[in-house]
Amino acid sequence: MANEINEDKNLNLWKMVEKTNPKYTRKFEYTNGKELITIDAYYQIKVATAMWGSYGSKWGLKNISITQVGNTALYKAVFYYPEGEFEIINSISINERDFAKKLETDTLTKALSRLGFNADIFMGKFDDSKYVESLKRSKPKSTPESTKQKPQTLKPADDSEQTDPMPSASEIANALKQHRLSLVVQNDVYIVEGKTYQKKDVIKSLGFRYSSERKAWWKKAV
């Protein structure tokens, strides 16, 4: 039983970030015809920012060094985040266009993948069309988090006023919880509750907007 509890706790972060929104993926075909699914690096950065804050504050790459061996650039750095840090090494041909930019971006993706970010891609689940379709159809199953105090009744605004929901409701709730905030649902509207002062960047990265009329950070539920 103790092992099961520890395993579940250790996989908390992994389970929060393992599923990928298909709209942020693209197919890349090698010259040999082999197809690869890639993830938008800025989608990853946005999810990580929602959880930990702005890049470079509590997470990112440090102690970076780049050396050249023949036509290959070797990138060595330390990836750090609130729960620890680890060394990451990567390489790319200097003949690649914008090789330095690609190298840093790919290294960041590799580092995040070790924590479980978009694990379904790296584990080959995107090779199954049924799995991808299930992600496209997926909806929040229930209210992500309840609260003792009922929020003010809000009316959802026109769809044209809302940004796309990202990430899922459970991920949003967990991300807000990291910053001592909570998510409630009222009349098909997600509302952020708690001390939101100086946390607007985190809240905005999750797709919320502030309404001075409603005096609340909100977004339409999906």
CSV table of C-alpha atoms in Angstrom, one decimal:
chain,number,residue,atom,x,y,z
A,1,MET,CA,0.0,0.0,0.0
A,2,ALA,CA,2.8,2.4,0.9
A,3,ASN,CA,4.5,1.8,-2.5
A,4,GLU,CA,1.2,2.5,-4.3
A,5,ILE,CA,0.8,5.8,-2.4
A,6,ASN,CA,4.4,6.8,-3.2
A,7,GLU,CA,4.0,5.9,-6.8
A,8,ASP,CA,0.8,7.9,-7.2
A,9,LYS,CA,2.5,10.9,-5.5
A,10,ASN,CA,5.6,10.6,-7.7
A,11,LEU,CA,3.5,10.6,-10.8
A,12,ASN,CA,1.4,13.7,-9.9
A,13,LEU,CA,3.4,16.0,-12.2
A,14,TRP,CA,3.6,13.4,-15.0
A,15,LYS,CA,-0.2,12.8,-15.0
A,16,MET,CA,-0.8,16.6,-15.1
A,17,VAL,CA,1.2,17.2,-18.3
A,18,GLU,CA,1.4,13.9,-20.2
A,19,LYS,CA,-1.6,14.5,-22.5
A,20,THR,CA,-1.1,16.7,-25.5
A,21,ASN,CA,-3.6,19.0,-27.3
A,22,PRO,CA,-3.4,17.7,-30.9
A,23,LYS,CA,-3.8,21.3,-32.3
A,24,TYR,CA,-0.3,22.1,-31.0
A,25,THR,CA,1.4,19.2,-32.9
A,26,ARG,CA,2.6,18.9,-36.4
A,27,LYS,CA,4.0,16.1,-38.6
A,28,PHE,CA,7.6,16.1,-39.8
A,29,GLU,CA,8.8,13.8,-42.5
A,30,TYR,CA,12.4,12.7,-42.8
A,31,THR,CA,14.1,12.3,-46.2
A,32,ASN,CA,13.8,8.5,-45.8
A,33,GLY,CA,10.0,8.8,-45.6
A,34,LYS,CA,9.8,8.2,-41.8
A,35,GLU,CA,7.2,10.4,-40.1
A,36,LEU,CA,7.6,12.1,-36.8
A,37,ILE,CA,5.2,14.0,-34.6
A,38,THR,CA,6.6,17.1,-33.1
A,39,ILE,CA,5.2,19.4,-30.4
A,40,ASP,CA,5.1,23.2,-30.5
A,41,ALA,CA,7.8,24.3,-28.0
A,42,TYR,CA,5.9,27.5,-27.1
A,43,TYR,CA,2.9,25.4,-26.1
A,44,GLN,CA,5.2,23.5,-23.7
A,45,ILE,CA,6.6,26.8,-22.4
A,46,LYS,CA,3.0,28.1,-21.8
A,47,VAL,CA,2.0,25.0,-19.8
A,48,ALA,CA,5.2,25.2,-17.8
A,49,THR,CA,4.7,28.9,-17.2
A,50,ALA,CA,1.2,28.2,-15.9
A,51,MET,CA,2.5,25.8,-13.4
A,52,TRP,CA,5.8,27.4,-12.2
A,53,GLY,CA,5.8,31.0,-13.3
A,54,SER,CA,7.7,32.9,-16.0
A,55,TYR,CA,10.6,31.2,-17.7
A,56,GLY,CA,13.9,32.0,-15.9
A,57,SER,CA,12.3,32.7,-12.5
A,58,LYS,CA,11.8,29.2,-11.0
A,59,TRP,CA,12.5,27.0,-14.1
A,60,GLY,CA,14.6,27.0,-17.2
A,61,LEU,CA,18.1,26.3,-18.4
A,62,LYS,CA,21.3,27.4,-16.7
A,63,ASN,CA,25.1,26.8,-16.8
A,64,ILE,CA,24.8,26.6,-20.6
A,65,SER,CA,27.9,25.8,-22.6
A,66,ILE,CA,28.2,25.2,-26.4
A,67,THR,CA,31.2,23.5,-27.9
A,68,GLN,CA,32.0,22.6,-31.5
A,69,VAL,CA,33.3,19.2,-32.6
A,70,GLY,CA,33.8,19.1,-36.3
A,71,ASN,CA,30.5,20.1,-37.8
A,72,THR,CA,28.6,19.3,-34.7
A,73,ALA,CA,27.5,21.7,-31.9
A,74,LEU,CA,27.3,20.2,-28.5
A,75,TYR,CA,24.9,21.9,-26.0
A,76,LYS,CA,25.3,21.2,-22.3
A,77,ALA,CA,23.1,22.8,-19.6
A,78,VAL,CA,21.3,22.2,-16.3
A,79,PHE,CA,17.5,22.2,-16.3
A,80,TYR,CA,16.0,23.5,-13.1
A,81,TYR,CA,12.5,23.6,-11.8
A,82,PRO,CA,10.9,23.9,-8.3
A,83,GLU,CA,11.4,20.3,-7.4
A,84,GLY,CA,15.0,19.9,-8.5
A,85,GLU,CA,17.4,20.1,-11.4
A,86,PHE,CA,19.3,17.8,-13.8
A,87,GLU,CA,21.9,17.9,-16.5
A,88,ILE,CA,20.9,17.8,-20.1
A,89,ILE,CA,23.1,17.3,-23.2
A,90,ASN,CA,22.1,17.7,-26.9
A,91,SER,CA,23.7,18.1,-30.3
A,92,ILE,CA,23.0,19.4,-33.8
A,93,SER,CA,24.8,19.9,-37.1
A,94,ILE,CA,26.1,23.4,-37.5
A,95,ASN,CA,25.0,23.2,-41.1
A,96,GLU,CA,21.4,23.3,-40.0
A,97,ARG,CA,19.7,26.7,-40.6
A,98,ASP,CA,19.3,28.6,-37.3
A,99,PHE,CA,21.1,25.7,-35.6
A,100,ALA,CA,21.7,27.6,-32.3
A,101,LYS,CA,18.0,28.4,-31.9
A,102,LYS,CA,16.9,24.9,-32.8
A,103,LEU,CA,19.4,23.4,-30.5
A,104,GLU,CA,18.2,25.4,-27.5
A,105,THR,CA,14.5,24.8,-28.2
A,106,ASP,CA,15.1,21.1,-28.7
A,107,THR,CA,17.1,20.8,-25.5
A,108,LEU,CA,14.3,22.5,-23.6
A,109,THR,CA,11.8,20.1,-25.1
A,110,LYS,CA,13.9,17.1,-24.1
A,111,ALA,CA,14.3,18.4,-20.6
A,112,LEU,CA,10.5,18.8,-20.1
A,113,SER,CA,9.9,15.4,-21.7
A,114,ARG,CA,11.9,13.8,-18.8
A,115,LEU,CA,9.3,15.2,-16.4
A,116,GLY,CA,6.4,13.8,-18.5
A,117,PHE,CA,5.5,16.8,-20.6
A,118,ASN,CA,3.7,15.5,-23.7
A,119,ALA,CA,4.7,11.9,-22.8
A,120,ASP,CA,1.9,10.5,-25.0
A,121,ILE,CA,3.8,11.7,-28.1
A,122,PHE,CA,7.2,10.3,-26.9
A,123,MET,CA,5.5,7.0,-25.9
A,124,GLY,CA,4.1,6.6,-29.4
A,125,LYS,CA,0.4,7.0,-28.5
A,126,PHE,CA,0.0,9.5,-31.3
A,127,ASP,CA,0.6,6.7,-33.8
A,128,ASP,CA,-2.9,5.5,-32.8
A,129,SER,CA,-5.5,7.5,-34.6
A,130,LYS,CA,-8.2,6.5,-32.2
A,131,TYR,CA,-6.2,7.9,-29.3
A,132,VAL,CA,-5.7,11.3,-31.1
A,133,GLU,CA,-9.5,11.4,-31.9
A,134,SER,CA,-10.3,10.8,-28.2
A,135,LEU,CA,-8.1,13.8,-27.3
A,136,LYS,CA,-9.9,16.0,-29.7
A,137,ARG,CA,-13.3,15.0,-28.3
A,138,SER,CA,-12.3,15.1,-24.7
A,139,LYS,CA,-14.1,17.4,-22.3
A,140,PRO,CA,-13.7,18.2,-18.6
A,141,LYS,CA,-15.5,15.4,-16.7
A,142,SER,CA,-16.4,17.3,-13.6
A,143,THR,CA,-15.9,20.5,-11.7
A,144,PRO,CA,-12.2,20.6,-11.1
A,145,GLU,CA,-12.3,22.1,-7.6
A,146,SER,CA,-15.1,23.0,-5.2
A,147,THR,CA,-15.1,25.9,-2.8
A,148,LYS,CA,-17.0,26.7,0.4
A,149,GLN,CA,-17.8,30.2,-0.7
A,150,LYS,CA,-20.1,30.6,-3.7
A,151,PRO,CA,-18.9,33.1,-6.3
A,152,GLN,CA,-21.0,35.9,-7.7
A,153,THR,CA,-23.2,34.7,-10.5
A,154,LEU,CA,-21.7,35.5,-13.9
A,155,LYS,CA,-23.1,35.3,-17.4
A,156,PRO,CA,-20.8,33.8,-20.1
A,157,ALA,CA,-19.8,36.4,-22.7
A,158,ASP,CA,-20.0,36.0,-26.4
A,159,ASP,CA,-17.6,33.3,-27.8
A,160,SER,CA,-15.8,36.1,-29.8
A,161,GLU,CA,-14.6,37.5,-26.5
A,162,GLN,CA,-12.9,34.3,-25.3
A,163,THR,CA,-9.6,32.8,-26.0
A,164,ASP,CA,-9.2,29.0,-26.6
A,165,PRO,CA,-9.2,26.9,-23.5
A,166,MET,CA,-5.7,25.7,-22.6
A,167,PRO,CA,-4.9,23.4,-21.0
A,168,SER,CA,-7.7,21.2,-19.7
A,169,ALA,CA,-9.8,22.1,-16.7
A,170,SER,CA,-8.0,19.7,-14.3
A,171,GLU,CA,-4.6,21.0,-15.5
A,172,ILE,CA,-5.8,24.6,-14.9
A,173,ALA,CA,-7.0,23.7,-11.4
A,174,ASN,CA,-3.7,22.1,-10.5
A,175,ALA,CA,-1.7,24.9,-12.0
A,176,LEU,CA,-3.7,27.5,-10.0
A,177,LYS,CA,-3.3,25.4,-6.9
A,178,GLN,CA,0.5,25.7,-7.3
A,179,HIS,CA,0.0,29.5,-6.7
A,180,ARG,CA,-2.5,29.1,-3.9
A,181,LEU,CA,-5.4,30.0,-6.1
A,182,SER,CA,-8.5,27.9,-6.8
A,183,LEU,CA,-10.8,27.3,-9.8
A,184,VAL,CA,-14.6,27.3,-9.5
A,185,VAL,CA,-17.4,26.9,-12.1
A,186,GLN,CA,-20.5,29.0,-12.2
A,187,ASN,CA,-23.0,29.0,-15.0
A,188,ASP,CA,-20.5,27.5,-17.5
A,189,VAL,CA,-17.8,30.1,-16.5
A,190,TYR,CA,-14.4,29.3,-15.0
A,191,ILE,CA,-13.5,31.8,-12.2
A,192,VAL,CA,-10.2,32.2,-10.4
A,193,GLU,CA,-10.5,32.7,-6.6
A,194,GLY,CA,-7.8,33.7,-4.2
A,195,LYS,CA,-5.2,36.4,-3.9
A,196,THR,CA,-4.6,37.1,-7.6
A,197,TYR,CA,-2.4,40.2,-7.0
A,198,GLN,CA,1.0,39.9,-8.8
A,199,LYS,CA,-0.1,36.6,-10.3
A,200,LYS,CA,-1.8,38.0,-13.4
A,201,ASP,CA,0.9,36.6,-15.7
A,202,VAL,CA,0.2,33.1,-14.6
A,203,ILE,CA,-3.6,33.5,-14.8
A,204,LYS,CA,-3.4,35.1,-18.2
A,205,SER,CA,-1.2,32.3,-19.5
A,206,LEU,CA,-4.1,29.9,-18.7
A,207,GLY,CA,-6.4,31.9,-21.0
A,208,PHE,CA,-8.2,34.0,-18.4
A,209,ARG,CA,-9.1,37.7,-18.7
A,210,TYR,CA,-9.9,40.2,-16.1
A,211,SER,CA,-13.3,41.9,-16.1
A,212,SER,CA,-13.5,45.2,-14.1
A,213,GLU,CA,-17.2,45.0,-14.2
A,214,ARG,CA,-17.3,41.5,-12.7
A,215,LYS,CA,-14.1,42.2,-10.6
A,216,ALA,CA,-12.9,38.7,-11.4
A,217,TRP,CA,-10.5,36.7,-13.6
A,218,TRP,CA,-12.7,34.4,-15.8
A,219,LYS,CA,-13.0,32.4,-19.0
A,220,LYS,CA,-15.8,30.4,-20.6
A,221,ALA,CA,-15.9,26.7,-19.6
A,222,VAL,CA,-15.8,24.1,-22.3
